[in-house]
Short mmCIF file of C-alpha atoms and ligand atoms in Angstrom, two decimals:
data_model
loop_
_atom_site.label_atom_id
_atom_site.label_comp_id
_atom_site.label_asym_id
_atom_site.label_seq_id
_atom_site.Cartn_x
_atom_site.Cartn_y
_atom_site.Cartn_z
CA MET H 4 120.07 121.21 115.79
CA SER H 5 116.35 122.63 114.32
CA THR H 6 113.82 123.74 116.68
CA LEU H 7 110.42 123.20 116.24
CA LYS H 8 107.52 125.40 117.48
CA ILE H 9 104.63 124.05 119.33
CA LEU H 10 101.89 125.52 120.24
CA VAL H 11 99.39 124.60 123.25
CA ILE H 12 95.66 125.75 123.47
CA ASP H 13 94.26 124.70 126.55
CA ASP H 14 92.10 126.37 129.18
CA GLU H 15 93.99 124.30 132.09
CA PRO H 16 97.01 126.10 133.36
CA GLY H 17 98.03 122.49 134.83
CA ILE H 18 97.84 120.99 131.48
CA ARG H 19 100.19 123.99 129.54
CA SER H 20 102.86 123.98 131.98
CA GLY H 21 103.05 120.54 132.25
CA ILE H 22 103.38 120.20 128.65
CA SER H 23 105.84 122.79 128.39
CA ARG H 24 107.98 121.20 131.18
CA ILE H 25 107.60 117.93 129.77
CA LEU H 26 109.09 119.17 126.15
CA ARG H 27 111.64 121.79 127.68
CA ASN H 28 114.46 119.25 127.44
CA PHE H 29 113.15 116.68 124.92
CA ARG H 30 114.44 115.97 121.83
CA VAL H 31 114.26 113.49 118.50
CA ASP H 32 116.83 112.09 117.24
CA TYR H 33 117.00 109.17 114.55
CA PRO H 34 119.62 107.74 112.79
CA PHE H 35 118.05 108.93 109.49
CA MET H 36 117.72 111.96 110.09
CA GLU H 37 120.14 114.20 109.72
CA GLU H 38 119.54 116.53 112.09
CA ALA H 39 117.87 116.23 115.96
CA PHE H 40 114.80 118.13 116.36
CA ASP H 41 114.26 120.07 119.97
CA PHE H 42 111.32 122.19 120.73
CA VAL H 43 109.73 125.56 122.08
CA VAL H 44 106.81 125.33 123.67
CA GLN H 45 104.18 128.49 123.55
CA GLU H 46 100.49 128.46 125.57
CA ALA H 47 97.35 129.87 125.17
CA SER H 48 94.24 129.61 127.29
CA THR H 49 91.74 130.29 124.70
CA GLY H 50 91.04 129.37 120.90
CA GLU H 51 91.15 133.61 119.96
CA ALA H 52 94.22 133.68 121.96
CA GLY H 53 95.78 130.54 120.39
CA ILE H 54 94.72 131.65 116.95
CA GLU H 55 96.49 135.39 116.87
CA LEU H 56 99.83 133.54 118.37
CA ILE H 57 98.96 130.84 114.88
CA GLU H 58 99.10 134.25 112.84
CA THR H 59 101.96 135.78 114.26
CA ASP H 60 104.28 133.18 115.33
CA LYS H 61 103.45 130.31 112.76
CA PRO H 62 103.59 127.09 114.82
CA ASP H 63 104.64 123.77 113.40
CA ILE H 64 102.93 121.58 116.06
CA LEU H 65 99.62 122.62 117.71
CA LEU H 66 98.32 120.61 120.44
CA LEU H 67 94.66 121.71 120.81
CA ASP H 68 92.35 121.03 123.37
CA ASN H 69 88.83 120.72 122.12
CA LYS H 70 87.01 122.07 125.20
CA LEU H 71 87.64 125.67 125.54
CA PRO H 72 86.12 128.40 127.19
CA GLY H 73 85.09 130.51 124.21
CA ILE H 74 85.62 128.97 120.47
CA GLN H 75 85.89 125.19 120.33
CA GLY H 76 89.07 123.21 119.61
CA VAL H 77 87.26 121.90 116.16
CA GLU H 78 86.57 125.41 115.30
CA VAL H 79 90.35 126.07 115.30
CA LEU H 80 91.03 123.44 113.45
CA GLU H 81 88.42 124.43 111.10
CA TYR H 82 90.25 128.04 110.64
CA ILE H 83 93.59 126.44 110.21
CA ARG H 84 92.13 123.90 107.58
CA LYS H 85 90.61 126.57 105.66
CA LYS H 86 93.45 128.92 105.41
CA GLN H 87 95.78 125.71 104.55
CA MET H 88 97.96 126.45 107.12
CA ASN H 89 101.09 124.14 107.36
CA ILE H 90 100.46 123.02 111.18
CA ILE H 91 100.23 119.57 112.62
CA VAL H 92 97.54 119.49 114.86
CA VAL H 93 97.18 116.89 117.94
CA MET H 94 93.78 116.76 119.63
CA ILE H 95 94.10 116.52 123.60
CA THR H 96 90.74 115.14 124.72
CA SER H 97 89.60 113.50 127.43
CA TYR H 98 88.17 109.85 126.86
CA ALA H 99 84.60 111.03 127.06
CA SER H 100 85.19 112.60 123.54
CA LEU H 101 86.91 110.35 121.79
CA GLU H 102 84.21 109.81 119.14
CA LEU H 103 84.56 113.80 118.74
CA ALA H 104 88.62 113.26 118.16
CA VAL H 105 87.91 110.59 115.75
CA LYS H 106 85.98 113.39 113.78
CA ALA H 107 88.60 115.91 114.24
CA THR H 108 90.94 113.37 112.99
CA SER H 109 89.15 113.12 109.85
CA ASP H 110 88.58 116.79 109.49
CA GLY H 111 92.46 117.38 109.49
CA ALA H 112 93.98 116.78 112.97
CA TYR H 113 96.94 114.37 112.44
CA ASP H 114 96.87 112.53 115.92
CA PHE H 115 94.71 112.82 119.12
CA ILE H 116 96.40 112.20 122.90
CA PRO H 117 93.71 111.33 125.32
CA LYS H 118 93.69 113.27 128.50
CA PRO H 119 95.05 112.42 131.05
CA PHE H 120 98.53 111.65 129.64
CA THR H 121 101.84 110.43 130.56
CA PRO H 122 104.70 112.08 130.08
CA GLN H 123 105.52 109.31 127.49
CA GLU H 124 102.58 109.42 125.88
CA LEU H 125 102.96 112.79 125.11
CA LYS H 126 107.06 111.94 123.95
CA SER H 127 106.17 109.44 121.67
CA SER H 128 103.22 111.27 120.28
CA ILE H 129 105.92 114.45 119.54
CA GLU H 130 108.14 111.90 117.72
CA ASN H 131 105.73 110.59 115.60
CA ILE H 132 105.32 113.74 114.30
CA THR H 133 108.57 115.16 114.30
CA LYS H 134 109.09 112.14 112.17
CA ARG H 135 106.37 113.11 109.83
CA VAL H 136 108.01 116.98 109.89
CA PHE H 137 111.39 115.63 109.09
CA LEU H 138 110.02 113.57 106.02
CA LYS H 139 107.53 116.11 104.83
CA LYS H 140 110.70 118.63 104.57
CA MET H 141 112.27 115.99 102.90
CA THR H 142 110.02 115.31 100.16
CA ASN H 143 109.32 118.74 100.02
CA LYS H 144 113.10 119.59 99.28
CA LEU H 145 112.91 116.98 96.40
CA GLN H 146 109.94 118.40 94.96
CA GLU H 147 111.70 121.70 94.80
CA THR H 148 114.65 120.17 93.21
CA GLY H 149 112.29 118.75 90.58
CA LYS H 150 111.36 122.51 90.18
CA GLN H 151 107.66 121.55 92.15
CA ILE H 152 106.56 119.98 89.08
CA ARG H 153 105.51 116.95 90.52
CA PHE H 154 102.34 117.82 91.87
CA GLN H 155 101.30 119.95 88.84
CA PHE H 156 99.04 118.61 86.81
CA LEU H 157 100.91 117.92 83.42
CA SER H 158 103.59 115.89 85.46
CA VAL H 159 101.41 113.93 87.52
CA LEU H 160 99.71 113.61 83.89
CA SER H 161 102.13 112.31 82.10
CA HIS H 162 102.77 109.83 84.93
CA GLU H 163 99.64 108.30 84.48
CA LEU H 164 99.89 108.12 80.62
CA LYS H 165 102.82 106.31 80.91
CA ALA H 166 102.12 103.81 83.63
CA PRO H 167 99.70 101.89 81.15
CA LEU H 168 102.50 102.46 78.77
CA ASN H 169 105.59 100.96 80.86
CA SER H 170 102.90 98.00 81.66
CA ILE H 171 102.11 97.38 78.27
CA GLU H 172 105.54 97.39 76.89
CA GLY H 173 107.01 95.34 79.88
CA TYR H 174 104.40 92.28 78.80
CA LEU H 175 104.94 92.88 75.03
CA GLN H 176 108.36 92.28 75.86
CA MET H 177 107.89 89.21 77.88
CA ILE H 178 105.38 87.67 75.32
CA ARG H 179 108.35 88.82 72.71
CA GLU H 180 110.91 86.83 74.59
CA ARG H 181 108.28 83.76 74.70
CA GLN H 182 108.69 84.18 78.38
CA ALA H 183 106.02 81.92 79.49
CA GLY H 184 106.71 79.25 77.12
CA PRO H 185 105.38 77.96 73.55
CA GLN H 186 101.95 77.68 75.09
CA LEU H 187 99.73 80.31 73.50
CA GLU H 188 97.41 80.19 77.15
CA SER H 189 99.98 81.09 79.06
CA TYR H 190 99.72 84.79 77.60
CA ASP H 191 96.36 84.73 78.33
CA TYR H 192 96.93 86.83 81.66
CA MET H 193 99.41 89.47 80.25
CA VAL H 194 96.90 90.01 76.91
CA ASP H 195 93.88 90.87 79.65
CA ARG H 196 96.03 92.82 81.91
CA MET H 197 97.14 94.89 78.67
CA LEU H 198 93.51 95.43 77.44
CA GLU H 199 92.71 96.64 80.76
CA ARG H 200 95.49 98.67 81.00
CA ILE H 201 94.18 100.21 77.73
CA LYS H 202 90.84 100.63 79.02
CA GLY H 203 91.98 102.47 81.49
CA MET H 204 93.74 104.80 79.20
CA ARG H 205 90.70 105.51 77.42
CA THR H 206 88.74 106.61 80.36
CA LEU H 207 91.37 108.83 81.33
CA ILE H 208 91.37 110.51 77.59
CA LEU H 209 87.71 110.98 77.77
CA ASP H 210 88.05 112.37 81.08
CA LEU H 211 90.55 115.04 80.06
CA LEU H 212 88.28 115.76 77.31
CA ASP H 213 85.68 116.45 79.75
CA LEU H 214 88.10 118.19 81.69
CA THR H 215 89.09 120.83 78.81
CA LYS H 216 85.56 121.24 78.60
CA VAL H 217 85.14 122.72 82.26
CA THR H 218 88.60 124.78 82.16
CA SER H 219 87.78 126.14 78.72
CA GLY H 220 84.40 126.63 79.64
CA LYS H 221 82.50 129.86 78.64
CA GLY H 222 82.43 130.26 75.15
CA THR H 223 81.31 127.00 74.34
CA ARG H 224 78.44 127.30 77.31
CA ASP H 225 74.89 127.29 76.14
CA ILE H 226 73.10 128.13 79.35
CA ARG H 227 69.17 127.90 79.24
CA GLU H 228 66.61 126.13 81.28
CA ILE H 229 67.12 122.63 81.00
CA ASN H 230 65.08 119.61 82.84
CA LEU H 231 67.30 117.63 85.13
CA VAL H 232 65.34 114.64 85.32
CA ASP H 233 65.82 114.34 81.62
CA ILE H 234 69.17 114.35 81.47
CA ALA H 235 69.49 111.94 84.80
CA HIS H 236 67.40 109.53 82.63
CA THR H 237 69.31 109.77 79.69
CA ALA H 238 72.79 109.27 81.88
CA ILE H 239 70.75 106.46 83.90
CA ASP H 240 69.74 105.02 80.08
CA THR H 241 73.77 104.94 79.12
CA MET H 242 74.70 103.34 82.42
CA ARG H 243 71.92 100.52 82.06
CA PRO H 244 73.73 98.20 80.30
CA TYR H 245 76.80 98.21 82.80
CA SER H 246 74.44 98.33 85.89
CA ILE H 247 72.84 95.11 84.37
CA GLN H 248 76.38 93.14 84.31
CA LYS H 249 76.60 93.74 87.99
CA ASP H 250 72.84 93.13 88.85
CA ILE H 251 72.48 96.77 90.29
CA LYS H 252 69.03 98.51 90.44
CA LEU H 253 69.10 101.98 89.17
CA ASN H 254 66.36 104.16 90.45
CA LEU H 255 65.31 107.66 89.52
CA HIS H 256 63.17 109.22 92.53
CA GLY H 257 61.02 112.93 92.60
CA ASN H 258 59.15 115.10 90.13
CA ASP H 259 58.88 114.33 86.55
CA VAL H 260 60.21 118.15 85.90
CA VAL H 261 62.60 119.92 87.94
CA LYS H 262 64.12 123.08 86.22
CA VAL H 263 67.59 124.73 86.33
CA MET H 264 69.55 127.38 84.43
CA ALA H 265 72.79 125.15 83.00
CA ASP H 266 74.61 124.03 80.46
CA ASN H 267 73.44 120.71 79.26
CA GLU H 268 76.28 118.81 78.53
CA GLU H 269 77.75 119.77 81.67
CA MET H 270 75.14 118.45 83.74
CA GLU H 271 75.44 115.37 81.80
CA ILE H 272 78.95 115.36 82.78
CA ILE H 273 77.88 115.73 86.53
CA PHE H 274 75.41 112.67 86.26
CA ASN H 275 77.20 110.53 84.45
CA ASN H 276 80.15 110.70 86.67
CA LEU H 277 78.13 110.11 90.19
CA ILE H 278 76.03 107.61 88.65
CA SER H 279 78.86 105.58 87.31
CA ASN H 280 80.88 105.62 90.39
CA ALA H 281 77.80 104.86 92.66
CA ILE H 282 77.80 101.69 90.38
CA LYS H 283 81.39 100.99 90.03
CA TYR H 284 82.07 101.08 93.85
CA ASN H 285 78.66 99.18 94.31
CA ARG H 286 78.53 95.60 95.28
CA GLU H 287 76.98 92.94 93.38
CA GLY H 288 73.17 93.24 93.81
CA GLY H 289 73.16 96.45 95.05
CA THR H 290 71.16 99.78 94.80
CA VAL H 291 71.37 103.36 93.34
CA ASP H 292 68.88 105.83 93.95
CA CYS H 293 68.89 108.90 92.22
CA THR H 294 66.72 111.77 93.93
CA ILE H 295 66.07 115.08 92.24
CA SER H 296 64.26 117.92 93.76
CA GLU H 297 63.60 121.53 94.57
CA ASP H 298 64.39 123.17 97.52
CA GLY H 299 63.72 126.85 97.72
CA SER H 300 66.17 128.74 95.38
CA CYS H 301 68.26 125.57 94.54
CA VAL H 302 67.90 122.25 93.14
CA GLU H 303 69.20 118.87 95.02
CA ILE H 304 70.82 116.06 93.25
CA LEU H 305 71.33 112.62 95.52
CA VAL H 306 73.11 110.13 94.35
CA GLU H 307 73.23 107.14 96.92
CA ASP H 308 74.29 103.78 96.70
CA THR H 309 74.75 100.49 98.71
CA GLY H 310 78.49 99.86 97.95
CA ILE H 311 81.88 99.93 99.28
CA GLY H 312 81.88 103.11 100.70
CA ILE H 313 84.86 105.71 101.42
CA ASN H 314 86.38 105.97 104.94
CA PRO H 315 86.47 108.98 106.68
CA GLU H 316 89.98 110.05 106.31
CA ASP H 317 89.80 109.85 102.57
CA LEU H 318 86.66 111.59 102.19
CA ASN H 319 88.12 115.34 101.53
CA LYS H 320 90.84 113.72 99.16
CA ILE H 321 88.41 112.06 96.65
CA PHE H 322 87.45 115.35 94.71
CA ASP H 323 91.41 116.00 94.09
CA ASP H 324 92.88 115.66 90.72
CA PHE H 325 94.09 111.83 89.92
CA VAL H 326 93.42 111.00 93.55
CA ARG H 327 91.88 107.20 93.58
CA ILE H 328 91.17 105.02 96.85
CA LYS H 329 93.85 102.32 96.70
CA SER H 330 92.23 99.44 98.77
CA GLU H 331 91.63 95.26 98.18
CA LYS H 332 88.29 96.53 97.56
CA THR H 333 89.09 98.84 94.43
CA ARG H 334 91.85 96.73 93.01
CA ASN H 335 90.16 95.61 89.63
CA ILE H 336 88.35 98.87 89.57
CA THR H 337 89.62 100.75 86.68
CA GLY H 338 89.16 104.85 86.55
CA SER H 339 91.05 108.10 86.10
CA GLY H 340 90.71 109.40 89.31
CA LEU H 341 89.31 112.78 87.39
CA GLY H 342 85.56 112.52 87.59
CA LEU H 343 84.82 113.83 90.90
CA ALA H 344 87.38 116.75 90.28
CA ILE H 345 85.86 117.54 87.47
CA VAL H 346 82.32 117.40 89.18
CA LYS H 347 83.63 119.75 91.96
CA LYS H 348 85.02 122.13 89.17
CA LEU H 349 81.80 122.48 87.40
CA ILE H 350 79.88 122.50 90.24
CA ASP H 351 81.50 125.43 91.67
CA THR H 352 81.69 127.67 88.55
CA TYR H 353 77.47 127.21 89.32
CA LYS H 354 78.66 128.39 92.84
CA GLY H 355 77.08 125.03 93.93
CA THR H 356 77.72 122.73 96.58
CA ILE H 357 78.63 119.20 96.77
CA GLU H 358 79.03 116.54 99.72
CA VAL H 359 79.62 113.67 100.41
CA THR H 360 78.58 110.89 103.61
CA SER H 361 79.69 107.61 103.65
CA GLN H 362 80.28 104.54 105.43
CA PRO H 363 82.27 101.77 104.65
CA ASP H 364 80.75 98.59 103.39
CA ILE H 365 77.19 100.11 103.69
CA GLY H 366 77.37 102.61 101.06
CA SER H 367 77.90 106.24 100.08
CA LYS H 368 75.39 109.56 99.55
CA PHE H 369 76.74 112.57 97.28
CA LYS H 370 74.60 115.55 97.66
CA VAL H 371 74.73 118.23 95.10
CA LYS H 372 73.02 121.66 95.16
CA LEU H 373 72.85 124.00 92.66
CA PRO H 374 71.11 127.64 92.46
CA ILE H 375 67.99 127.67 90.18
CA ASP H 376 68.51 130.36 87.77
CA LYS H 377 71.55 132.25 88.93
CA PRO H 378 74.71 130.47 87.12
CA CYS H 379 77.45 132.67 87.83
CA SER H 380 81.07 133.34 86.62
CA MET J 17 121.93 72.06 98.23
CA THR J 18 121.57 75.81 98.16
CA THR J 19 118.32 76.82 99.12
CA LYS J 20 117.02 79.59 96.56
CA LYS J 21 117.51 83.22 97.91
CA THR J 22 114.19 85.42 98.85
CA ILE J 23 113.61 88.61 97.18
CA LEU J 24 110.97 90.78 98.37
CA ILE J 25 109.35 93.32 95.58
CA VAL J 26 106.58 95.74 97.11
CA ASP J 27 105.08 97.99 94.24
CA ASP J 28 101.32 99.73 93.97
CA ASP J 29 101.26 98.89 90.60
CA GLN J 30 100.21 95.74 89.96
CA ASP J 31 101.40 95.14 86.58
CA TYR J 32 104.76 96.07 87.53
CA LEU J 33 104.97 93.73 90.26
CA TYR J 34 104.02 90.81 88.20
CA GLN J 35 106.58 91.73 85.54
CA LEU J 36 109.50 92.49 88.06
CA LYS J 37 108.53 89.11 89.86
CA ALA J 38 109.05 87.29 86.35
CA ARG J 39 112.24 88.73 86.13
CA VAL J 40 113.56 88.16 89.20
CA GLU J 41 112.69 84.45 89.40
CA SER J 42 114.43 84.09 85.80
CA PHE J 43 117.65 85.14 87.45
CA GLY J 44 116.76 81.81 89.91
CA PHE J 45 115.53 83.73 92.87
CA GLN J 46 112.25 83.20 94.87
CA THR J 47 109.96 86.58 95.33
CA LEU J 48 107.60 87.49 97.62
CA LEU J 49 105.12 90.40 96.87
CA ALA J 50 103.48 92.99 98.74
CA GLU J 51 101.14 96.18 97.42
CA SER J 52 101.48 98.41 99.41
CA GLN J 53 103.62 99.62 102.30
CA LYS J 54 101.13 98.39 105.00
CA GLU J 55 100.97 95.17 103.33
CA ALA J 56 104.70 94.51 103.13
CA GLU J 57 105.02 95.69 106.60
CA GLU J 58 102.85 92.97 107.87
CA LEU J 59 105.00 90.32 105.89
CA ILE J 60 108.16 91.33 107.18
CA LEU J 61 107.00 90.79 110.61
CA LYS J 62 107.05 86.77 109.79
CA THR J 63 109.43 86.65 107.17
CA LYS J 64 113.19 87.96 106.69
CA PRO J 65 114.01 88.18 102.91
CA ASP J 66 117.76 88.28 101.76
CA LEU J 67 117.10 91.54 99.75
CA ALA J 68 114.10 93.89 98.94
CA ILE J 69 113.27 96.28 96.23
CA LEU J 70 110.79 99.01 96.89
CA ASP J 71 108.96 101.53 95.07
CA LEU J 72 109.16 104.89 96.12
CA MET J 73 105.65 106.09 95.79
CA MET J 74 102.96 104.21 97.04
CA GLU J 75 99.91 105.08 98.92
CA ASN J 76 101.97 108.11 100.45
CA GLU J 77 104.84 109.90 98.45
CA ASP J 78 106.94 108.87 100.48
CA SER J 79 105.92 105.31 101.44
CA GLY J 80 109.19 103.78 99.96
CA PHE J 81 111.46 105.75 102.53
CA ILE J 82 109.64 104.84 105.59
CA LEU J 83 109.30 101.13 104.81
CA CYS J 84 112.87 101.15 104.05
CA TYR J 85 113.60 102.77 107.22
CA LYS J 86 111.58 100.50 109.10
CA MET J 87 113.04 97.41 107.41
CA LYS J 88 116.94 98.63 108.09
CA LYS J 89 115.92 98.77 111.79
CA LYS J 90 114.09 95.40 111.81
CA TYR J 91 116.84 93.34 109.57
CA PRO J 92 119.92 96.11 109.47
CA GLU J 93 121.80 93.66 107.37
CA VAL J 94 119.49 93.01 104.17
CA PRO J 95 119.81 95.28 101.59
CA ILE J 96 117.25 97.38 99.97
CA ILE J 97 117.19 98.62 96.38
CA ILE J 98 114.48 101.79 96.04
CA ALA J 99 113.03 101.66 92.56
CA THR J 100 111.59 104.93 91.19
CA GLY J 101 110.29 106.20 88.09
CA VAL J 102 110.69 109.61 89.40
CA ALA J 103 113.91 111.25 88.03
CA ALA J 104 112.40 110.11 84.58
CA GLU J 105 109.37 112.21 85.24
CA THR J 106 110.53 114.93 86.72
CA GLY J 107 114.16 115.33 86.06
CA ILE J 108 115.03 114.58 90.33
CA SER J 109 117.83 112.49 90.27
CA PHE J 110 119.20 110.93 93.50
CA ASP J 111 122.64 110.04 94.15
CA ILE J 112 123.12 107.14 96.86
CA ASN J 113 126.45 108.08 96.92
CA ASP J 114 126.21 111.15 97.99
CA GLU J 115 126.96 111.39 101.51
CA ASN J 116 124.26 113.87 102.14
CA ASN J 117 121.58 111.29 101.06
CA ARG J 118 123.04 108.14 102.49
CA LYS J 119 122.19 109.51 105.75
CA TRP J 120 118.85 109.48 105.44
CA ILE J 121 117.89 107.21 102.77
CA LYS J 122 119.20 104.45 104.14
CA ALA J 123 118.97 102.44 101.21
CA ASP J 124 122.10 100.60 99.73
CA LEU J 125 120.98 101.70 96.09
CA PHE J 126 118.61 103.97 94.09
CA LEU J 127 117.58 102.38 90.66
CA GLU J 128 115.83 103.74 87.34
CA LYS J 129 112.51 101.46 86.88
CA GLY J 130 113.52 101.22 83.11
CA ILE J 131 116.96 99.56 84.19
CA ARG J 132 118.06 96.82 81.68
CA LYS J 133 117.62 93.78 82.69
CA GLU J 134 121.52 92.10 82.79
CA LYS J 135 122.28 95.46 84.78
CA LEU J 136 119.31 94.73 87.28
CA LYS J 137 120.75 91.16 88.01
CA GLU J 138 124.43 92.59 87.98
CA GLU J 139 123.44 94.94 90.95
CA ILE J 140 121.16 92.22 93.02
CA ASP J 141 124.15 89.90 92.51
CA ASN J 142 126.58 92.23 94.05
CA LEU J 143 124.39 93.40 96.91
CA LEU J 144 123.96 90.23 98.22
CA ILE J 145 127.80 89.33 97.58
CA LYS J 146 128.48 92.91 99.65
CA MET J 147 126.34 91.78 102.32
CA ASN J 148 127.20 87.90 102.73
CA SER J 149 131.06 88.90 103.06
N1 ADP M 21 80.18 106.14 95.00
C1 ADP M 21 81.38 105.47 95.62
N2 ADP M 21 81.84 104.70 96.49
C2 ADP M 21 82.75 104.35 97.19
N3 ADP M 21 83.85 105.31 96.70
C3 ADP M 21 84.11 106.34 95.65
C4 ADP M 21 82.43 106.74 95.37
N4 ADP M 21 82.59 107.57 94.26
C5 ADP M 21 84.26 107.68 94.26
N5 ADP M 21 84.80 107.08 95.10
C6 ADP M 21 86.41 107.14 95.51
O1 ADP M 21 86.70 108.19 94.97
C7 ADP M 21 87.30 108.04 93.76
C8 ADP M 21 87.73 109.12 93.20
O2 ADP M 21 86.52 109.03 92.30
P1 ADP M 21 86.62 109.52 90.71
O3 ADP M 21 87.22 110.64 90.58
O4 ADP M 21 85.33 109.51 89.93
O5 ADP M 21 87.67 108.72 89.73
P2 ADP M 21 87.55 107.16 89.15
O6 ADP M 21 86.18 107.18 89.41
O7 ADP M 21 87.95 107.56 88.00
O8 ADP M 21 88.64 106.39 90.28
C9 ADP M 21 87.53 106.67 93.31
O9 ADP M 21 88.51 106.05 93.05
C10 ADP M 21 86.96 106.30 94.51
O10 ADP M 21 88.19 105.34 95.31
MG1 MG M 22 84.73 108.06 88.76
#
């Protein structure tokens, strides 16, 4: 038997004691788990008190009301996320604030329970979470036995490099065995797929080269005053043939000169990635708008598209190494999943920021801010 | 006349899926394909395969386990093979015959993705025979 610690943060004493009562003798036991789980419940009536308990007692699961007397539930959520704590958060909210709950879900909450809830609703939510905790534990265990290398860059990289090789090797074997018969045309699909995988590998290698520029940085960096608009023009020109193919209009807005202290090549990498994504993940006949402007001590680069968009739950993943969103819409688009990771790392070295907002099937908007004359670190 | 047995193959690498499909069909089976855990879950609502080959890591790192669990719940008698490239990359190796692992991974067999053709056929045949006896 394992015991999971649950913390309830809610200002209504009735809810707190209700939850404690419902879960007191509750137990989750699945045939595929090697052990059953039961629960201990702690209570806090404010976000502030809750955070203290989070620090001292490290709960596994947090049931969080959003409307609290002091700091709000979402702020507690933010605190947990910032500190990258391994706590599964469930928002308890009334239907009136369902929208907020949905937003909270994209901010890192795992689930939400509408208020008022029945004991059964609470139990089934806790049951789901327990399953999740269990599987996480299991996968963590697997990773530990693998000396935790899976999430290290190199091992993911080796996976990314091997996958296309395996696929090409598989096709070549099929061809060698004449598996599709004597007709040469029957092998067209295989050849196309091999070329596609090779293209993917080439992209990956190019992106890796960009990445080494970021991480080795400093020595080769050449920081001087440059005009971002020139760089945007170059990037757009490079991308032109690609956009014509997809019938996408590329527009550049703003002043003719926007100066910033930065490395030319690094700025090119940022533009290339943002603009190529805006084309790649666009629809046929769509538009890409790039706007460069000055805003006090910062320059702002906006890249907007009219493409497939990104689901809210995927938004904060896309800047991680090797992350690509898999869906029917992205199925035939090649990429390494490194582009935005590189962009983010670069921008961090300038102490700038990058934000994304997006609506599925409508479009995405990437906003970069860079300090004009203080490139740091 | 005997009808062909249906094998469900789930993998998020479309090329691996294509290649495995060709291979399994060359053994004389019919195939049913899905590219994600989600797609597979929808498929098994309507159709019951005779055997399933699942990739371990798809949209999530544990997709294969979860899918396996759900399938076993719905069709306890359908044998499941979990195919993984994990061992080769990370040095992790599972042992399905280990009692401890068996308890929580309800798969009948773990296979390396690079397994030889003859061996694969043998394993599939074995599982099908075991289940029908
Ligand atoms: N403009 C965009 N519109 C929609 N999705 C995008 C956009 N830019 C990036 N993405 C999503 O984010 C993922 C990561 O982007 P990136 O790091 O550039 O990798 P890549 O383009 O090589 O896949 C992409 O795979 C895609 O799913
Ligand atoms: Mg990209």
